CSV table of C-alpha atoms and ligand atoms in Angstrom, one decimal:
chain,number,residue,atom,x,y,z
R,1,UNK,CA,185.9,122.2,182.0
R,2,UNK,CA,184.9,120.4,185.3
R,3,UNK,CA,186.9,121.3,188.3
R,4,UNK,CA,187.4,117.5,189.1
R,5,UNK,CA,188.3,115.6,185.6
R,6,UNK,CA,192.0,116.4,185.0
R,7,UNK,CA,192.0,117.7,181.1
R,8,UNK,CA,193.3,115.2,178.9
R,9,UNK,CA,194.9,116.5,175.6
R,10,UNK,CA,195.8,114.0,172.9
R,11,UNK,CA,197.8,114.7,169.3
R,12,UNK,CA,196.7,112.1,166.6
R,13,UNK,CA,199.5,112.6,164.1
R,14,UNK,CA,197.7,110.3,161.3
R,15,UNK,CA,200.2,109.1,158.7
R,16,UNK,CA,202.1,112.1,159.3
R,17,UNK,CA,205.9,112.9,160.3
R,18,UNK,CA,209.2,110.9,159.9
R,19,UNK,CA,211.7,110.2,162.4
R,20,UNK,CA,213.7,113.4,162.4
R,21,UNK,CA,210.6,115.4,162.7
R,22,UNK,CA,209.5,113.6,165.5
R,23,UNK,CA,213.0,114.0,167.4
R,24,UNK,CA,212.6,117.8,166.8
R,25,UNK,CA,209.3,118.0,168.1
R,26,UNK,CA,209.9,116.0,170.8
R,27,UNK,CA,212.7,118.5,171.8
R,28,UNK,CA,210.3,121.7,171.4
R,29,UNK,CA,207.8,120.0,173.5
R,30,UNK,CA,210.4,119.1,176.3
R,31,UNK,CA,211.2,123.0,176.7
R,32,UNK,CA,207.8,123.9,177.5
R,33,UNK,CA,205.7,123.5,180.5
R,34,UNK,CA,202.3,121.3,179.7
R,35,UNK,CA,200.5,122.6,182.7
R,36,UNK,CA,198.5,119.8,184.5
R,37,UNK,CA,196.8,118.8,181.3
R,38,UNK,CA,197.3,114.8,180.8
R,39,UNK,CA,199.0,114.8,177.2
R,40,UNK,CA,199.2,111.3,175.1
R,41,UNK,CA,201.0,111.3,172.0
R,42,UNK,CA,199.7,109.0,169.3
R,43,UNK,CA,202.1,108.6,166.3
R,44,UNK,CA,202.2,106.3,163.3
R,45,UNK,CA,203.7,102.8,164.2
R,46,UNK,CA,207.2,103.4,163.0
R,47,UNK,CA,207.6,106.6,165.0
R,48,UNK,CA,206.7,104.7,168.5
R,49,UNK,CA,210.1,103.6,169.7
R,50,UNK,CA,211.9,107.3,168.6
R,51,UNK,CA,209.4,108.8,170.6
R,52,UNK,CA,209.6,106.2,173.7
R,53,UNK,CA,213.2,107.3,173.6
R,54,UNK,CA,212.4,111.0,173.3
R,55,UNK,CA,209.6,111.1,175.7
R,56,UNK,CA,211.4,109.1,178.5
R,57,UNK,CA,211.3,110.9,181.8
R,58,UNK,CA,208.7,113.3,180.4
R,59,UNK,CA,205.2,113.3,181.5
R,60,UNK,CA,203.7,113.2,178.0
R,61,UNK,CA,202.6,109.4,177.3
R,62,UNK,CA,202.3,107.3,174.1
R,63,UNK,CA,199.7,105.5,172.2
R,64,UNK,CA,199.1,103.5,169.5
R,65,UNK,CA,196.6,104.7,166.7
R,66,UNK,CA,194.9,101.4,166.1
R,67,UNK,CA,195.8,97.8,167.2
R,68,UNK,CA,194.5,94.3,166.0
R,69,UNK,CA,192.2,92.0,168.5
R,70,UNK,CA,194.3,89.3,168.7
R,71,UNK,CA,197.5,89.4,170.6
R,72,UNK,CA,199.9,87.7,167.8
R,73,UNK,CA,199.4,85.7,164.4
R,74,UNK,CA,199.2,85.7,160.8
R,75,UNK,CA,197.6,89.3,160.4
R,76,UNK,CA,200.2,91.4,157.8
R,77,UNK,CA,200.0,95.1,158.2
R,78,UNK,CA,198.4,94.8,161.9
R,79,UNK,CA,199.7,95.8,165.2
R,80,UNK,CA,198.8,94.0,168.6
R,81,UNK,CA,198.5,95.2,171.9
R,82,UNK,CA,201.7,93.5,173.3
R,83,UNK,CA,203.4,94.8,170.4
R,84,UNK,CA,202.3,98.5,171.2
R,85,UNK,CA,203.0,97.9,175.3
R,86,UNK,CA,206.8,96.6,174.0
R,87,UNK,CA,207.0,99.6,171.9
R,88,UNK,CA,206.5,102.1,175.0
R,89,UNK,CA,202.5,103.0,174.9
R,90,UNK,CA,200.0,103.1,177.6
R,91,UNK,CA,197.1,104.1,175.1
R,92,UNK,CA,195.5,103.5,171.9
R,93,UNK,CA,193.1,104.9,169.9
R,94,UNK,CA,189.9,102.7,169.1
R,95,UNK,CA,187.2,103.4,166.5
R,96,UNK,CA,188.5,106.5,164.8
R,97,UNK,CA,186.5,107.4,162.0
R,98,UNK,CA,189.2,107.3,159.5
R,99,UNK,CA,189.1,103.4,160.5
R,100,UNK,CA,185.7,103.0,160.7
R,101,UNK,CA,185.4,104.6,157.1
R,102,UNK,CA,188.6,103.7,155.3
R,103,UNK,CA,188.9,100.0,156.7
R,104,UNK,CA,185.2,99.4,157.3
R,105,UNK,CA,185.6,99.0,160.9
R,106,UNK,CA,182.1,97.7,162.5
R,107,UNK,CA,181.0,98.6,166.0
R,108,UNK,CA,181.5,95.0,166.8
R,109,UNK,CA,185.3,94.9,165.5
R,110,UNK,CA,185.6,98.5,167.6
R,111,UNK,CA,184.5,96.6,170.9
R,112,UNK,CA,186.7,93.8,170.1
R,113,UNK,CA,189.8,96.0,169.8
R,114,UNK,CA,188.6,98.0,173.2
R,115,UNK,CA,188.3,94.2,174.6
R,116,UNK,CA,192.2,93.7,173.6
R,117,UNK,CA,193.5,97.0,174.7
R,118,UNK,CA,192.3,96.2,178.3
R,119,UNK,CA,193.5,93.1,178.2
R,120,UNK,CA,197.1,93.8,177.3
R,121,UNK,CA,196.7,96.9,179.7
R,122,UNK,CA,196.5,99.9,177.3
R,123,UNK,CA,193.9,102.3,178.1
R,124,UNK,CA,191.4,102.8,175.3
R,125,UNK,CA,190.7,106.3,173.7
R,126,UNK,CA,187.2,105.2,172.2
R,127,UNK,CA,186.3,107.5,169.2
R,128,UNK,CA,182.4,108.1,168.2
R,129,UNK,CA,180.8,110.8,165.9
R,130,UNK,CA,178.2,111.2,163.1
R,131,UNK,CA,178.5,112.2,159.6
R,132,UNK,CA,177.2,115.3,158.1
R,133,UNK,CA,174.6,113.3,156.7
R,134,UNK,CA,173.7,111.9,159.7
R,135,UNK,CA,173.7,114.8,161.4
R,136,UNK,CA,171.2,116.2,158.7
R,137,UNK,CA,169.0,113.5,159.3
R,138,UNK,CA,168.9,114.2,162.8
R,139,UNK,CA,170.3,111.1,163.6
R,140,UNK,CA,173.1,112.2,165.5
R,141,UNK,CA,172.2,111.2,169.1
R,142,UNK,CA,171.1,107.4,167.6
R,143,UNK,CA,174.5,107.1,166.2
R,144,UNK,CA,176.6,108.3,169.2
R,145,UNK,CA,174.3,105.9,171.5
R,146,UNK,CA,174.8,102.9,169.2
R,147,UNK,CA,178.6,103.2,168.7
R,148,UNK,CA,178.7,103.9,172.3
R,149,UNK,CA,176.6,101.3,173.7
R,150,UNK,CA,178.3,98.8,171.3
R,151,UNK,CA,181.8,99.4,172.8
R,152,UNK,CA,181.3,99.8,176.3
R,153,UNK,CA,180.8,96.5,177.6
R,154,UNK,CA,184.5,95.4,176.7
R,155,UNK,CA,185.6,99.0,178.4
R,156,UNK,CA,185.1,97.8,181.8
R,157,UNK,CA,186.0,100.8,183.9
R,158,UNK,CA,189.3,102.0,182.2
R,159,UNK,CA,188.5,104.0,179.2
R,160,UNK,CA,188.4,107.3,178.0
R,161,UNK,CA,185.8,109.0,175.1
R,162,UNK,CA,186.4,111.2,172.4
R,163,UNK,CA,183.5,113.1,170.7
R,164,UNK,CA,184.8,113.4,166.9
R,165,UNK,CA,182.1,114.5,164.7
R,166,UNK,CA,182.7,113.6,161.2
R,167,UNK,CA,182.3,116.6,159.5
R,168,UNK,CA,184.7,118.6,161.5
R,169,UNK,CA,187.4,116.4,161.3
R,170,UNK,CA,190.0,118.0,159.1
R,171,UNK,CA,187.6,120.4,157.7
R,172,UNK,CA,188.0,123.6,159.5
R,173,UNK,CA,184.1,123.3,160.2
R,174,UNK,CA,184.7,122.9,163.9
R,175,UNK,CA,181.7,122.0,166.1
R,176,UNK,CA,180.4,125.2,168.2
R,177,UNK,CA,180.7,125.2,171.6
R,178,UNK,CA,176.8,124.5,172.0
R,179,UNK,CA,177.1,121.7,169.7
R,180,UNK,CA,179.6,120.1,171.3
R,181,UNK,CA,178.4,120.4,174.5
R,182,UNK,CA,175.3,119.0,173.8
R,183,UNK,CA,176.9,115.9,172.6
R,184,UNK,CA,179.0,115.4,175.1
R,185,UNK,CA,176.3,115.8,177.9
R,186,UNK,CA,174.5,113.2,175.9
R,187,UNK,CA,177.3,110.9,175.8
R,188,UNK,CA,177.6,111.6,179.6
R,189,UNK,CA,173.9,110.5,180.0
R,190,UNK,CA,174.3,107.4,178.1
R,191,UNK,CA,177.7,106.7,180.1
R,192,UNK,CA,175.6,106.8,183.3
R,193,UNK,CA,172.8,104.7,182.0
R,194,UNK,CA,175.3,101.9,180.8
R,195,UNK,CA,178.2,102.3,183.4
R,196,UNK,CA,176.6,104.0,186.4
R,197,UNK,CA,176.9,107.5,187.8
R,198,UNK,CA,180.3,107.1,188.8
R,199,UNK,CA,182.0,106.1,185.8
R,200,UNK,CA,180.1,108.8,183.8
R,201,UNK,CA,181.2,111.3,186.3
R,202,UNK,CA,185.1,110.4,186.2
R,203,UNK,CA,185.0,109.5,182.4
R,204,UNK,CA,186.6,112.3,180.5
R,205,UNK,CA,185.0,113.2,176.9
R,206,UNK,CA,187.3,114.9,174.7
R,207,UNK,CA,186.2,116.7,171.4
R,208,UNK,CA,188.1,116.2,168.4
R,209,UNK,CA,187.5,118.2,164.9
R,210,UNK,CA,189.4,121.0,163.9
R,211,UNK,CA,190.4,122.2,167.5
R,212,UNK,CA,193.0,124.8,166.9
R,213,UNK,CA,194.7,127.4,169.1
R,214,UNK,CA,191.7,129.9,168.6
R,215,UNK,CA,188.9,128.0,169.2
R,216,UNK,CA,190.3,125.8,172.2
R,217,UNK,CA,189.2,128.3,174.9
R,218,UNK,CA,185.8,128.8,173.9
R,219,UNK,CA,185.1,124.5,173.6
R,220,UNK,CA,187.1,123.6,177.0
R,221,UNK,CA,184.7,126.4,178.7
R,222,UNK,CA,181.8,123.7,178.1
R,223,UNK,CA,181.3,121.9,181.3
R,224,UNK,CA,181.3,118.5,179.8
R,225,UNK,CA,184.6,119.0,177.8
R,226,UNK,CA,187.5,117.4,179.2
R,227,UNK,CA,190.3,118.1,176.9
R,228,UNK,CA,190.8,117.4,173.3
R,229,UNK,CA,191.8,115.1,170.5
R,230,UNK,CA,193.8,117.3,167.8
R,231,UNK,CA,194.8,116.0,164.7
R,232,UNK,CA,196.0,118.3,162.2
R,233,UNK,CA,197.2,120.9,164.8
R,234,UNK,CA,199.1,118.6,166.8
R,235,UNK,CA,201.9,118.7,164.1
R,236,UNK,CA,203.1,121.8,164.8
R,237,UNK,CA,204.1,121.4,168.8
R,238,UNK,CA,203.7,125.3,169.1
R,239,UNK,CA,199.8,125.0,168.1
R,240,UNK,CA,199.5,121.6,170.2
R,241,UNK,CA,201.2,123.4,173.2
R,242,UNK,CA,198.7,126.3,173.1
R,243,UNK,CA,195.8,123.9,173.2
R,244,UNK,CA,197.2,121.9,175.8
R,245,UNK,CA,197.7,125.7,178.1
R,246,UNK,CA,194.2,126.5,177.1
R,247,UNK,CA,193.0,123.2,179.3
R,248,UNK,CA,195.4,123.9,181.9
R,249,UNK,CA,194.5,123.9,185.6
R,250,UNK,CA,197.5,125.9,186.2
I,1,PEP,C1,191.3,113.7,164.5
I,1,PEP,O1,191.3,112.9,163.3
I,1,PEP,O2,191.0,113.0,165.6
I,1,PEP,C2,191.1,115.1,164.2
I,1,PEP,C3,190.4,115.4,165.5
I,1,PEP,O3,191.6,115.7,163.0
I,1,PEP,P1,191.8,117.2,163.3
I,1,PEP,O4,192.1,118.3,164.3
I,1,PEP,O5,192.7,117.7,162.0
I,1,PEP,O6,190.1,117.4,162.5
């Protein structure tokens, strides 16, 4: 954890929870202090308005899990940046590996989504990460660099990053603190080359991949790790809060 970058923790609910469960979750979250970490929830689209109402007045922000590059039009099943803003979002995930894999999102499409997010006043949380095969083939840095360089020209200076090794997502095979730090330091060096030292120094690089209450403290102790993007463990507010507290400056 850096002394200058405020930790950021995102909860990616993916395609989980119903509105009654979301209301209960918010009630449990509201009873507990989140310390000084910045917190964002990324529910599925139908839950956004329920959460926007529930989180009104709370320091917890709201984000979409995806957006279409266009502002409106004939795109069945998609959601636009203005619609996310209208539903109460300040953030949006761009390039999550489940979108890259399940929906064949290319680097160019991720870059277009990042541009749309910025244009509509949303902060993109850009996700990058290598698969198991790419790591075994020693292509990790090449993949990270390719994904990052493709997305950055659209990102101007308002974005944050998440390193999410695909082999660690939802598998329980969390990256060791050393593996995570190596990737985060590489991403920050690449950021400095592309965007300059100031942006590289302020950008939060979150770790995502089976983060949980048992491994969060060791991971967040790494100097280039600035928080977490949490999937499975964010569905349980107690686990999510334990991870948030591990990142607390308080
Ligand atoms: C994710 O999908 O962003 C994620 C990190 O999932 P999990 O924590 O379940 O590995």
